[in-house]
Amino acid sequence: MSLPKLLTATAVTAAAAMSMTGCTSASVDDAKQAATANSAPSAEVAAAPLNKAAADLLPADVKAKGTLTVGTDPTYPPFEFYASDNKTVIGLDADLAKALGETLGVKVEMVPATFDAILPGLSSHKYDLGISAFNVTAERKKNADFAEYQLSGAALAVKTGNPKHLDVDPMTLCGTKIGGEKGTTQGIETLPAWSKTCTDAGKPAIDIQLYPTQDEANTALASGRIDGILSGELGMAWASKQSGGAFQLSSDKSYLPTPVGMAMAKGSPLAPAIMAAVKALVTGDTYKQINAKYGLAQSVAVSPDAVDARGAQ
């Protein structure tokens, strides 16, 4: 995941409570409450047409079951979060998952999970797919296969007014506390590399603070326990707008636009059907309508030729 969650009044209240009790992070329940308080855009999206050629590629056991089980981290607006019933997963990725199911003629069940548990859950066959704004990286491709559906860069959120003049430039972050979500590309790859850039230049390391959910990172920034958050551009922009003035993007700069993909276990028999379905989706109206619903620029769209991101088998 390269994209963040949004902060609500619930999360701000949680932040205040933590500062009084000395806790270092909100509970997962608090994060779930915060995510639930958000609402998705109400624009209607047309159902995706059945693609029989893709559906015919589904393994026999999946056809018999009639359902794809999808692991997702629903604390990550606008990509995935809870509806007002506190159990239904909604958002951009949920809409895409639904469209994927329509293309293949099967139902889709969105199963909540912490972000860093989803890829291992694919390997253990707990989930058929992982759809949770996963950046497609060389390291992840060693253990999973991906169907790309979007491009996304990273952005830095900071306290409103950006008092420390931080940006997506490692030399501006040396010696500061920068947060992220556990298991994300920013948390496990980008921030450590940037911290090394600082120390190699004789500057203090970045104090990297990783949280179980994005909402907890957002709460930490709003409460002043960290100086910034590095996460995905669209999600961080969404979170900043919903923060009640607590934080903002450091600038309009984004860092290293990277493919985002639906994940499968390495060598999954589902891969041919998923690749064919996503290729059909990205050329159709439903995909365009979903992107427009969440305010995505056309530049995030991928071509059919880019969909199959499987590494060496």
PDB file of C-alpha atoms in Angstrom:
ATOM      1  CA  MET A   1       0.000   0.000   0.000  1.00  0.00           C
ATOM      2  CA  SER A   2       1.317   3.356  -0.764  1.00  0.00           C
ATOM      3  CA  LEU A   3      -1.770   5.298   0.093  1.00  0.00           C
ATOM      4  CA  PRO A   4      -3.017   6.583   3.429  1.00  0.00           C
ATOM      5  CA  LYS A   5      -6.111   6.811   5.532  1.00  0.00           C
ATOM      6  CA  LEU A   6      -8.071   9.748   6.542  1.00  0.00           C
ATOM      7  CA  LEU A   7      -8.365  11.375   9.918  1.00  0.00           C
ATOM      8  CA  THR A   8     -11.772  12.157  11.422  1.00  0.00           C
ATOM      9  CA  ALA A   9     -13.060  13.773  14.566  1.00  0.00           C
ATOM     10  CA  THR A  10     -13.064  10.317  16.141  1.00  0.00           C
ATOM     11  CA  ALA A  11      -9.374   9.955  15.438  1.00  0.00           C
ATOM     12  CA  VAL A  12      -8.623  13.406  16.805  1.00  0.00           C
ATOM     13  CA  THR A  13     -10.471  12.507  20.007  1.00  0.00           C
ATOM     14  CA  ALA A  14      -8.454   9.321  20.209  1.00  0.00           C
ATOM     15  CA  ALA A  15      -5.274  11.355  19.822  1.00  0.00           C
ATOM     16  CA  ALA A  16      -6.214  13.584  22.723  1.00  0.00           C
ATOM     17  CA  ALA A  17      -6.989  10.588  24.892  1.00  0.00           C
ATOM     18  CA  MET A  18      -3.643   9.012  24.075  1.00  0.00           C
ATOM     19  CA  SER A  19      -1.722  12.147  24.944  1.00  0.00           C
ATOM     20  CA  MET A  20      -3.369  12.080  28.365  1.00  0.00           C
ATOM     21  CA  THR A  21      -2.749   8.404  29.042  1.00  0.00           C
ATOM     22  CA  GLY A  22       0.736   8.158  27.559  1.00  0.00           C
ATOM     23  CA  CYS A  23      -0.265   5.516  24.989  1.00  0.00           C
ATOM     24  CA  THR A  24       1.807   5.468  21.846  1.00  0.00           C
ATOM     25  CA  SER A  25      -0.920   4.534  19.349  1.00  0.00           C
ATOM     26  CA  ALA A  26      -4.662   4.258  18.983  1.00  0.00           C
ATOM     27  CA  SER A  27      -6.216   0.832  19.162  1.00  0.00           C
ATOM     28  CA  VAL A  28      -7.295  -0.963  16.012  1.00  0.00           C
ATOM     29  CA  ASP A  29     -10.878  -0.445  17.203  1.00  0.00           C
ATOM     30  CA  ASP A  30     -10.286   3.314  17.315  1.00  0.00           C
ATOM     31  CA  ALA A  31      -8.855   3.175  13.807  1.00  0.00           C
ATOM     32  CA  LYS A  32     -11.868   1.189  12.651  1.00  0.00           C
ATOM     33  CA  GLN A  33     -14.188   3.809  14.178  1.00  0.00           C
ATOM     34  CA  ALA A  34     -12.263   6.571  12.458  1.00  0.00           C
ATOM     35  CA  ALA A  35     -12.459   4.837   9.091  1.00  0.00           C
ATOM     36  CA  THR A  36     -16.172   4.200   9.535  1.00  0.00           C
ATOM     37  CA  ALA A  37     -16.859   7.911   9.968  1.00  0.00           C
ATOM     38  CA  ASN A  38     -15.829   8.536   6.367  1.00  0.00           C
ATOM     39  CA  SER A  39     -18.179   8.412   3.423  1.00  0.00           C
ATOM     40  CA  ALA A  40     -17.533   7.437  -0.165  1.00  0.00           C
ATOM     41  CA  PRO A  41     -18.613   9.639  -3.090  1.00  0.00           C
ATOM     42  CA  SER A  42     -22.185   8.825  -4.098  1.00  0.00           C
ATOM     43  CA  ALA A  43     -21.716   8.691  -7.871  1.00  0.00           C
ATOM     44  CA  GLU A  44     -23.291   5.654  -9.483  1.00  0.00           C
ATOM     45  CA  VAL A  45     -21.051   3.245 -11.376  1.00  0.00           C
ATOM     46  CA  ALA A  46     -22.374   1.015 -14.133  1.00  0.00           C
ATOM     47  CA  ALA A  47     -21.975  -2.733 -13.690  1.00  0.00           C
ATOM     48  CA  ALA A  48     -19.066  -4.204 -15.639  1.00  0.00           C
ATOM     49  CA  PRO A  49     -20.133  -6.559 -18.435  1.00  0.00           C
ATOM     50  CA  LEU A  50     -19.417 -10.271 -18.111  1.00  0.00           C
ATOM     51  CA  ASN A  51     -16.320 -11.288 -20.068  1.00  0.00           C
ATOM     52  CA  LYS A  52     -16.937 -14.931 -20.928  1.00  0.00           C
ATOM     53  CA  ALA A  53     -13.406 -15.524 -22.191  1.00  0.00           C
ATOM     54  CA  ALA A  54     -11.973 -14.399 -18.843  1.00  0.00           C
ATOM     55  CA  ALA A  55     -14.627 -16.285 -16.847  1.00  0.00           C
ATOM     56  CA  ASP A  56     -13.815 -19.496 -18.721  1.00  0.00           C
ATOM     57  CA  LEU A  57     -10.260 -19.269 -17.382  1.00  0.00           C
ATOM     58  CA  LEU A  58     -11.359 -19.544 -13.745  1.00  0.00           C
ATOM     59  CA  PRO A  59     -10.223 -22.720 -11.971  1.00  0.00           C
ATOM     60  CA  ALA A  60     -12.989 -25.302 -11.522  1.00  0.00           C
ATOM     61  CA  ASP A  61     -13.019 -24.962  -7.724  1.00  0.00           C
ATOM     62  CA  VAL A  62     -13.543 -21.194  -7.930  1.00  0.00           C
ATOM     63  CA  LYS A  63     -16.343 -21.637 -10.466  1.00  0.00           C
ATOM     64  CA  ALA A  64     -17.989 -24.131  -8.121  1.00  0.00           C
ATOM     65  CA  LYS A  65     -17.599 -21.843  -5.115  1.00  0.00           C
ATOM     66  CA  GLY A  66     -18.798 -18.833  -7.068  1.00  0.00           C
ATOM     67  CA  THR A  67     -16.927 -16.404  -4.808  1.00  0.00           C
ATOM     68  CA  LEU A  68     -13.521 -14.752  -4.684  1.00  0.00           C
ATOM     69  CA  THR A  69     -12.202 -14.035  -1.182  1.00  0.00           C
ATOM     70  CA  VAL A  70     -10.320 -10.737  -1.095  1.00  0.00           C
ATOM     71  CA  GLY A  71      -8.048  -9.609   1.747  1.00  0.00           C
ATOM     72  CA  THR A  72      -8.094  -5.840   2.315  1.00  0.00           C
ATOM     73  CA  ASP A  73      -7.092  -3.292   4.959  1.00  0.00           C
ATOM     74  CA  PRO A  74     -10.250  -1.187   5.463  1.00  0.00           C
ATOM     75  CA  THR A  75      -8.565   1.704   7.267  1.00  0.00           C
ATOM     76  CA  TYR A  76      -7.263   3.300   4.094  1.00  0.00           C
ATOM     77  CA  PRO A  77      -9.717   5.830   2.582  1.00  0.00           C
ATOM     78  CA  PRO A  78     -10.521   6.446  -0.167  1.00  0.00           C
ATOM     79  CA  PHE A  79      -9.340   3.015  -1.280  1.00  0.00           C
ATOM     80  CA  GLU A  80     -10.963   0.832   1.374  1.00  0.00           C
ATOM     81  CA  PHE A  81     -12.832   1.718   4.542  1.00  0.00           C
ATOM     82  CA  TYR A  82     -15.977   0.842   6.473  1.00  0.00           C
ATOM     83  CA  ALA A  83     -19.489   1.995   5.619  1.00  0.00           C
ATOM     84  CA  SER A  84     -21.737   3.346   8.354  1.00  0.00           C
ATOM     85  CA  ASP A  85     -22.765  -0.200   9.338  1.00  0.00           C
ATOM     86  CA  ASN A  86     -19.175  -0.693  10.592  1.00  0.00           C
ATOM     87  CA  LYS A  87     -18.757  -3.930   8.632  1.00  0.00           C
ATOM     88  CA  THR A  88     -19.262  -3.321   4.914  1.00  0.00           C
ATOM     89  CA  VAL A  89     -16.014  -2.454   3.101  1.00  0.00           C
ATOM     90  CA  ILE A  90     -16.438   0.386   0.610  1.00  0.00           C
ATOM     91  CA  GLY A  91     -14.101   2.597  -1.425  1.00  0.00           C
ATOM     92  CA  LEU A  92     -12.271   2.661  -4.735  1.00  0.00           C
ATOM     93  CA  ASP A  93     -10.715  -0.792  -4.361  1.00  0.00           C
ATOM     94  CA  ALA A  94     -14.035  -2.240  -3.190  1.00  0.00           C
ATOM     95  CA  ASP A  95     -15.701  -0.844  -6.318  1.00  0.00           C
ATOM     96  CA  LEU A  96     -12.941  -2.320  -8.482  1.00  0.00           C
ATOM     97  CA  ALA A  97     -13.258  -5.678  -6.731  1.00  0.00           C
ATOM     98  CA  LYS A  98     -17.005  -5.673  -7.399  1.00  0.00           C
ATOM     99  CA  ALA A  99     -16.355  -4.844 -11.060  1.00  0.00           C
ATOM    100  CA  LEU A 100     -13.804  -7.659 -11.225  1.00  0.00           C
ATOM    101  CA  GLY A 101     -16.412 -10.086  -9.915  1.00  0.00           C
ATOM    102  CA  GLU A 102     -18.962  -8.853 -12.456  1.00  0.00           C
ATOM    103  CA  THR A 103     -16.421  -9.328 -15.253  1.00  0.00           C
ATOM    104  CA  LEU A 104     -15.804 -12.912 -14.119  1.00  0.00           C
ATOM    105  CA  GLY A 105     -19.399 -13.754 -13.178  1.00  0.00           C
ATOM    106  CA  VAL A 106     -18.628 -14.458  -9.502  1.00  0.00           C
ATOM    107  CA  LYS A 107     -19.304 -12.757  -6.176  1.00  0.00           C
ATOM    108  CA  VAL A 108     -16.541 -10.990  -4.277  1.00  0.00           C
ATOM    109  CA  GLU A 109     -16.171 -11.140  -0.496  1.00  0.00           C
ATOM    110  CA  MET A 110     -14.022  -8.379   1.022  1.00  0.00           C
ATOM    111  CA  VAL A 111     -12.309  -9.750   4.157  1.00  0.00           C
ATOM    112  CA  PRO A 112     -10.786  -7.179   6.574  1.00  0.00           C
ATOM    113  CA  ALA A 113      -7.138  -7.699   7.546  1.00  0.00           C
ATOM    114  CA  THR A 114      -4.154  -5.670   8.683  1.00  0.00           C
ATOM    115  CA  PHE A 115      -2.124  -4.625   5.673  1.00  0.00           C
ATOM    116  CA  ASP A 116       1.027  -6.564   6.537  1.00  0.00           C
ATOM    117  CA  ALA A 117      -0.990  -9.805   6.940  1.00  0.00           C
ATOM    118  CA  ILE A 118      -2.531  -9.849   3.467  1.00  0.00           C
ATOM    119  CA  LEU A 119       0.373 -11.091   1.328  1.00  0.00           C
ATOM    120  CA  PRO A 120       1.220 -13.901   3.800  1.00  0.00           C
ATOM    121  CA  GLY A 121      -2.495 -14.755   3.764  1.00  0.00           C
ATOM    122  CA  LEU A 122      -2.318 -15.302   0.013  1.00  0.00           C
ATOM    123  CA  SER A 123       0.550 -17.757   0.408  1.00  0.00           C
ATOM    124  CA  SER A 124      -1.394 -19.683   3.068  1.00  0.00           C
ATOM    125  CA  HIS A 125      -4.535 -19.669   0.871  1.00  0.00           C
ATOM    126  CA  LYS A 126      -6.534 -17.649   3.394  1.00  0.00           C
ATOM    127  CA  TYR A 127      -7.435 -15.230   0.577  1.00  0.00           C
ATOM    128  CA  ASP A 128      -7.763 -15.693  -3.175  1.00  0.00           C
ATOM    129  CA  LEU A 129      -6.718 -12.098  -3.840  1.00  0.00           C
ATOM    130  CA  GLY A 130      -5.298  -9.088  -2.033  1.00  0.00           C
ATOM    131  CA  ILE A 131      -6.788  -5.768  -3.164  1.00  0.00           C
ATOM    132  CA  SER A 132      -5.501  -3.034  -0.888  1.00  0.00           C
ATOM    133  CA  ALA A 133      -3.547  -0.464  -2.939  1.00  0.00           C
ATOM    134  CA  PHE A 134      -0.422  -2.633  -3.120  1.00  0.00           C
ATOM    135  CA  ASN A 135       2.573  -1.031  -4.795  1.00  0.00           C
ATOM    136  CA  VAL A 136       4.054  -3.530  -7.220  1.00  0.00           C
ATOM    137  CA  THR A 137       7.726  -3.815  -6.282  1.00  0.00           C
ATOM    138  CA  ALA A 138      10.515  -6.204  -7.218  1.00  0.00           C
ATOM    139  CA  GLU A 139      10.661  -7.454  -3.629  1.00  0.00           C
ATOM    140  CA  ARG A 140       6.939  -8.219  -3.475  1.00  0.00           C
ATOM    141  CA  LYS A 141       7.025  -9.942  -6.862  1.00  0.00           C
ATOM    142  CA  LYS A 142       9.364 -12.555  -5.390  1.00  0.00           C
ATOM    143  CA  ASN A 143       6.452 -13.968  -3.384  1.00  0.00           C
ATOM    144  CA  ALA A 144       3.314 -12.801  -5.177  1.00  0.00           C
ATOM    145  CA  ASP A 145       1.920 -12.130  -8.634  1.00  0.00           C
ATOM    146  CA  PHE A 146       0.205  -8.844  -9.482  1.00  0.00           C
ATOM    147  CA  ALA A 147      -2.356  -7.510 -11.929  1.00  0.00           C
ATOM    148  CA  GLU A 148      -1.650  -3.776 -12.246  1.00  0.00           C
ATOM    149  CA  TYR A 149      -4.593  -1.369 -12.338  1.00  0.00           C
ATOM    150  CA  GLN A 150      -3.171   2.035 -11.403  1.00  0.00           C
ATOM    151  CA  LEU A 151      -0.097   4.258 -11.026  1.00  0.00           C
ATOM    152  CA  SER A 152       0.455   6.150  -7.771  1.00  0.00           C
ATOM    153  CA  GLY A 153       3.221   8.261  -6.278  1.00  0.00           C
ATOM    154  CA  ALA A 154       3.976   8.953  -2.611  1.00  0.00           C
ATOM    155  CA  ALA A 155       3.343  12.216  -0.758  1.00  0.00           C
ATOM    156  CA  LEU A 156       4.324  13.702   2.582  1.00  0.00           C
ATOM    157  CA  ALA A 157       1.731  15.035   5.027  1.00  0.00           C
ATOM    158  CA  VAL A 158       2.874  17.551   7.650  1.00  0.00           C
ATOM    159  CA  LYS A 159       1.352  19.731  10.350  1.00  0.00           C
ATOM    160  CA  THR A 160      -0.665  22.590   8.892  1.00  0.00           C
ATOM    161  CA  GLY A 161       1.613  25.436   7.879  1.00  0.00           C
ATOM    162  CA  ASN A 162       4.543  23.019   7.473  1.00  0.00           C
ATOM    163  CA  PRO A 163       6.522  24.670  10.333  1.00  0.00           C
ATOM    164  CA  LYS A 164       9.629  22.527   9.730  1.00  0.00           C
ATOM    165  CA  HIS A 165       9.598  23.057   5.938  1.00  0.00           C
ATOM    166  CA  LEU A 166       9.568  19.317   5.152  1.00  0.00           C
ATOM    167  CA  ASP A 167       9.112  17.777   1.707  1.00  0.00           C
ATOM    168  CA  VAL A 168       9.615  14.581  -0.314  1.00  0.00           C
ATOM    169  CA  ASP A 169      13.363  15.240  -0.196  1.00  0.00           C
ATOM    170  CA  PRO A 170      15.282  13.138   2.338  1.00  0.00           C
ATOM    171  CA  MET A 171      17.627  15.980   3.236  1.00  0.00           C
ATOM    172  CA  THR A 172      14.674  17.983   4.613  1.00  0.00           C
ATOM    173  CA  LEU A 173      13.691  15.060   6.864  1.00  0.00           C
ATOM    174  CA  CYS A 174      16.980  14.290   8.619  1.00  0.00           C
ATOM    175  CA  GLY A 175      16.509  14.198  12.399  1.00  0.00           C
ATOM    176  CA  THR A 176      12.696  14.403  12.217  1.00  0.00           C
ATOM    177  CA  LYS A 177      10.046  11.853  13.212  1.00  0.00           C
ATOM    178  CA  ILE A 178       8.302  10.527  10.122  1.00  0.00           C
ATOM    179  CA  GLY A 179       5.465   8.030  10.303  1.00  0.00           C
ATOM    180  CA  GLY A 180       4.058   5.375   8.012  1.00  0.00           C
ATOM    181  CA  GLU A 181       2.045   2.178   8.067  1.00  0.00           C
ATOM    182  CA  LYS A 182       3.643  -1.199   8.746  1.00  0.00           C
ATOM    183  CA  GLY A 183       4.207  -3.267   5.625  1.00  0.00           C
ATOM    184  CA  THR A 184       3.946  -0.374   3.169  1.00  0.00           C
ATOM    185  CA  THR A 185       6.553   0.421   0.549  1.00  0.00           C
ATOM    186  CA  GLN A 186       7.168   3.783   2.191  1.00  0.00           C
ATOM    187  CA  GLY A 187       7.672   2.220   5.619  1.00  0.00           C
ATOM    188  CA  ILE A 188       9.904  -0.697   4.721  1.00  0.00           C
ATOM    189  CA  GLU A 189      11.795   0.644   1.699  1.00  0.00           C
ATOM    190  CA  THR A 190      11.621   4.389   1.067  1.00  0.00           C
ATOM    191  CA  LEU A 191      12.044   5.798   4.580  1.00  0.00           C
ATOM    192  CA  PRO A 192      14.973   3.503   5.511  1.00  0.00           C
ATOM    193  CA  ALA A 193      16.709   4.430   2.243  1.00  0.00           C
ATOM    194  CA  TRP A 194      16.116   8.132   2.881  1.00  0.00           C
ATOM    195  CA  SER A 195      17.407   7.795   6.431  1.00  0.00           C
ATOM    196  CA  LYS A 196      20.612   6.252   5.072  1.00  0.00           C
ATOM    197  CA  THR A 197      20.935   9.217   2.704  1.00  0.00           C
ATOM    198  CA  CYS A 198      20.884  11.437   5.787  1.00  0.00           C
ATOM    199  CA  THR A 199      23.486   9.469   7.740  1.00  0.00           C
ATOM    200  CA  ASP A 200      25.725   9.087   4.679  1.00  0.00           C
ATOM    201  CA  ALA A 201      25.752  12.881   4.484  1.00  0.00           C
ATOM    202  CA  GLY A 202      26.672  13.170   8.158  1.00  0.00           C
ATOM    203  CA  LYS A 203      23.171  14.228   9.170  1.00  0.00           C
ATOM    204  CA  PRO A 204      20.949  12.672  11.885  1.00  0.00           C
ATOM    205  CA  ALA A 205      18.904   9.664  10.832  1.00  0.00           C
ATOM    206  CA  ILE A 206      15.160   9.919  10.243  1.00  0.00           C
ATOM    207  CA  ASP A 207      13.292   8.630  13.300  1.00  0.00           C
ATOM    208  CA  ILE A 208      10.911   6.241  11.515  1.00  0.00           C
ATOM    209  CA  GLN A 209       7.653   5.516  13.356  1.00  0.00           C
ATOM    210  CA  LEU A 210       5.523   2.731  11.850  1.00  0.00           C
ATOM    211  CA  TYR A 211       1.936   2.062  12.922  1.00  0.00           C
ATOM    212  CA  PRO A 212      -0.388  -0.949  12.494  1.00  0.00           C
ATOM    213  CA  THR A 213      -2.936   1.148  10.562  1.00  0.00           C
ATOM    214  CA  GLN A 214      -2.858   4.354   8.559  1.00  0.00           C
ATOM    215  CA  ASP A 215      -5.449   5.960  10.825  1.00  0.00           C
ATOM    216  CA  GLU A 216      -3.071   5.514  13.771  1.00  0.00           C
ATOM    217  CA  ALA A 217      -0.314   7.273  11.832  1.00  0.00           C
ATOM    218  CA  ASN A 218      -2.721  10.097  10.971  1.00  0.00           C
ATOM    219  CA  THR A 219      -3.710  10.395  14.620  1.00  0.00           C
ATOM    220  CA  ALA A 220      -0.041  10.573  15.647  1.00  0.00           C
ATOM    221  CA  LEU A 221       0.548  13.436  13.214  1.00  0.00           C
ATOM    222  CA  ALA A 222      -2.558  15.325  14.340  1.00  0.00           C
ATOM    223  CA  SER A 223      -1.513  15.001  17.986  1.00  0.00           C
ATOM    224  CA  GLY A 224       2.037  16.220  17.293  1.00  0.00           C
ATOM    225  CA  ARG A 225       3.821  12.984  18.158  1.00  0.00           C
ATOM    226  CA  ILE A 226       5.412  12.833  14.708  1.00  0.00           C
ATOM    227  CA  ASP A 227       6.438  15.502  12.222  1.00  0.00           C
ATOM    228  CA  GLY A 228       5.078  13.939   9.053  1.00  0.00           C
ATOM    229  CA  ILE A 229       3.702  10.868   7.279  1.00  0.00           C
ATOM    230  CA  LEU A 230       4.967   9.394   4.024  1.00  0.00           C
ATOM    231  CA  SER A 231       2.240   7.497   2.183  1.00  0.00           C
ATOM    232  CA  GLY A 232       0.407   7.334  -1.138  1.00  0.00           C
ATOM    233  CA  GLU A 233      -0.476  10.585  -2.849  1.00  0.00           C
ATOM    234  CA  LEU A 234      -4.213  10.181  -3.347  1.00  0.00           C
ATOM    235  CA  GLY A 235      -4.906   8.725   0.079  1.00  0.00           C
ATOM    236  CA  MET A 236      -2.748  11.324   1.819  1.00  0.00           C
ATOM    237  CA  ALA A 237      -4.475  14.137  -0.050  1.00  0.00           C
ATOM    238  CA  TRP A 238      -7.866  12.694   0.951  1.00  0.00           C
ATOM    239  CA  ALA A 239      -6.747  12.352   4.565  1.00  0.00           C
ATOM    240  CA  SER A 240      -5.462  15.918   4.693  1.00  0.00           C
ATOM    241  CA  LYS A 241      -8.765  17.317   3.429  1.00  0.00           C
ATOM    242  CA  GLN A 242     -10.623  15.324   6.092  1.00  0.00           C
ATOM    243  CA  SER A 243      -8.281  16.242   8.961  1.00  0.00           C
ATOM    244  CA  GLY A 244     -10.144  19.341  10.061  1.00  0.00           C
ATOM    245  CA  GLY A 245      -7.089  21.502   9.420  1.00  0.00           C
ATOM    246  CA  ALA A 246      -4.764  19.315  11.491  1.00  0.00           C
ATOM    247  CA  PHE A 247      -2.393  18.545   8.631  1.00  0.00           C
ATOM    248  CA  GLN A 248      -1.737  19.136   4.940  1.00  0.00           C
ATOM    249  CA  LEU A 249       0.419  17.896   2.086  1.00  0.00           C
ATOM    250  CA  SER A 250       3.913  19.354   2.261  1.00  0.00           C
ATOM    251  CA  SER A 251       3.688  20.457  -1.392  1.00  0.00           C
ATOM    252  CA  ASP A 252       2.228  19.383  -4.704  1.00  0.00           C
ATOM    253  CA  LYS A 253       5.265  17.161  -5.330  1.00  0.00           C
ATOM    254  CA  SER A 254       4.882  13.392  -5.452  1.00  0.00           C
ATOM    255  CA  TYR A 255       7.622  10.811  -5.248  1.00  0.00           C
ATOM    256  CA  LEU A 256       8.255   7.964  -7.678  1.00  0.00           C
ATOM    257  CA  PRO A 257       4.930   7.056  -9.299  1.00  0.00           C
ATOM    258  CA  THR A 258       4.693   3.289  -8.917  1.00  0.00           C
ATOM    259  CA  PRO A 259       2.279   0.662 -10.295  1.00  0.00           C
ATOM    260  CA  VAL A 260      -0.494  -0.512  -7.966  1.00  0.00           C
ATOM    261  CA  GLY A 261      -1.858  -4.020  -8.364  1.00  0.00           C
ATOM    262  CA  MET A 262      -4.168  -6.781  -7.224  1.00  0.00           C
ATOM    263  CA  ALA A 263      -2.087  -9.480  -5.543  1.00  0.00           C
ATOM    264  CA  MET A 264      -2.248 -13.261  -5.872  1.00  0.00           C
ATOM    265  CA  ALA A 265      -0.168 -16.087  -4.493  1.00  0.00           C
ATOM    266  CA  LYS A 266       2.919 -16.792  -6.580  1.00  0.00           C
ATOM    267  CA  GLY A 267       1.927 -19.051  -9.460  1.00  0.00           C
ATOM    268  CA  SER A 268      -1.753 -18.907  -8.523  1.00  0.00           C
ATOM    269  CA  PRO A 269      -4.047 -20.832 -10.905  1.00  0.00           C
ATOM    270  CA  LEU A 270      -6.300 -17.779 -10.725  1.00  0.00           C
ATOM    271  CA  ALA A 271      -3.756 -15.583 -12.506  1.00  0.00           C
ATOM    272  CA  PRO A 272      -4.848 -16.175 -16.140  1.00  0.00           C
ATOM    273  CA  ALA A 273      -8.481 -15.323 -15.336  1.00  0.00           C
ATOM    274  CA  ILE A 274      -7.587 -12.281 -13.209  1.00  0.00           C
ATOM    275  CA  MET A 275      -5.169 -10.916 -15.820  1.00  0.00           C
ATOM    276  CA  ALA A 276      -7.761 -11.318 -18.581  1.00  0.00           C
ATOM    277  CA  ALA A 277     -10.490  -9.711 -16.455  1.00  0.00           C
ATOM    278  CA  VAL A 278      -8.375  -6.716 -15.413  1.00  0.00           C
ATOM    279  CA  LYS A 279      -7.268  -6.169 -19.016  1.00  0.00           C
ATOM    280  CA  ALA A 280     -10.938  -6.067 -19.994  1.00  0.00           C
ATOM    281  CA  LEU A 281     -11.753  -3.737 -17.091  1.00  0.00           C
ATOM    282  CA  VAL A 282      -9.093  -1.098 -17.813  1.00  0.00           C
ATOM    283  CA  THR A 283     -10.405  -0.646 -21.353  1.00  0.00           C
ATOM    284  CA  GLY A 284     -14.033  -0.309 -20.274  1.00  0.00           C
ATOM    285  CA  ASP A 285     -16.391   2.384 -19.023  1.00  0.00           C
ATOM    286  CA  THR A 286     -16.756   0.972 -15.489  1.00  0.00           C
ATOM    287  CA  TYR A 287     -13.051   1.472 -14.750  1.00  0.00           C
ATOM    288  CA  LYS A 288     -13.211   5.045 -16.039  1.00  0.00           C
ATOM    289  CA  GLN A 289     -16.326   5.736 -13.969  1.00  0.00           C
ATOM    290  CA  ILE A 290     -14.697   4.375 -10.790  1.00  0.00           C
ATOM    291  CA  ASN A 291     -11.604   6.535 -11.299  1.00  0.00           C
ATOM    292  CA  ALA A 292     -13.774   9.584 -11.942  1.00  0.00           C
ATOM    293  CA  LYS A 293     -15.921   8.848  -8.879  1.00  0.00           C
ATOM    294  CA  TYR A 294     -12.868   9.213  -6.627  1.00  0.00           C
ATOM    295  CA  GLY A 295     -11.362  12.170  -8.456  1.00  0.00           C
ATOM    296  CA  LEU A 296      -8.415  10.336 -10.018  1.00  0.00           C
ATOM    297  CA  ALA A 297      -6.658  11.981 -12.938  1.00  0.00           C
ATOM    298  CA  GLN A 298      -6.462  10.078 -16.197  1.00  0.00           C
ATOM    299  CA  SER A 299      -2.699   9.805 -15.614  1.00  0.00           C
ATOM    300  CA  VAL A 300      -3.276   7.052 -13.024  1.00  0.00           C
ATOM    301  CA  ALA A 301      -4.851   4.715 -15.599  1.00  0.00           C
ATOM    302  CA  VAL A 302      -2.871   1.794 -17.000  1.00  0.00           C
ATOM    303  CA  SER A 303      -2.957   0.192 -20.435  1.00  0.00           C
ATOM    304  CA  PRO A 304      -3.867  -3.483 -20.954  1.00  0.00           C
ATOM    305  CA  ASP A 305      -0.240  -4.195 -21.850  1.00  0.00           C
ATOM    306  CA  ALA A 306       0.854  -3.114 -18.362  1.00  0.00           C
ATOM    307  CA  VAL A 307      -1.624  -5.292 -16.414  1.00  0.00           C
ATOM    308  CA  ASP A 308       0.346  -8.550 -16.234  1.00  0.00           C
ATOM    309  CA  ALA A 309       3.040  -7.831 -13.648  1.00  0.00           C
ATOM    310  CA  ARG A 310       4.014 -11.382 -12.826  1.00  0.00           C
ATOM    311  CA  GLY A 311       7.680 -11.847 -11.997  1.00  0.00           C
ATOM    312  CA  ALA A 312       9.766 -14.907 -12.721  1.00  0.00           C
ATOM    313  CA  GLN A 313       7.854 -18.068 -11.852  1.00  0.00           C
TER     314      GLN A 313
END
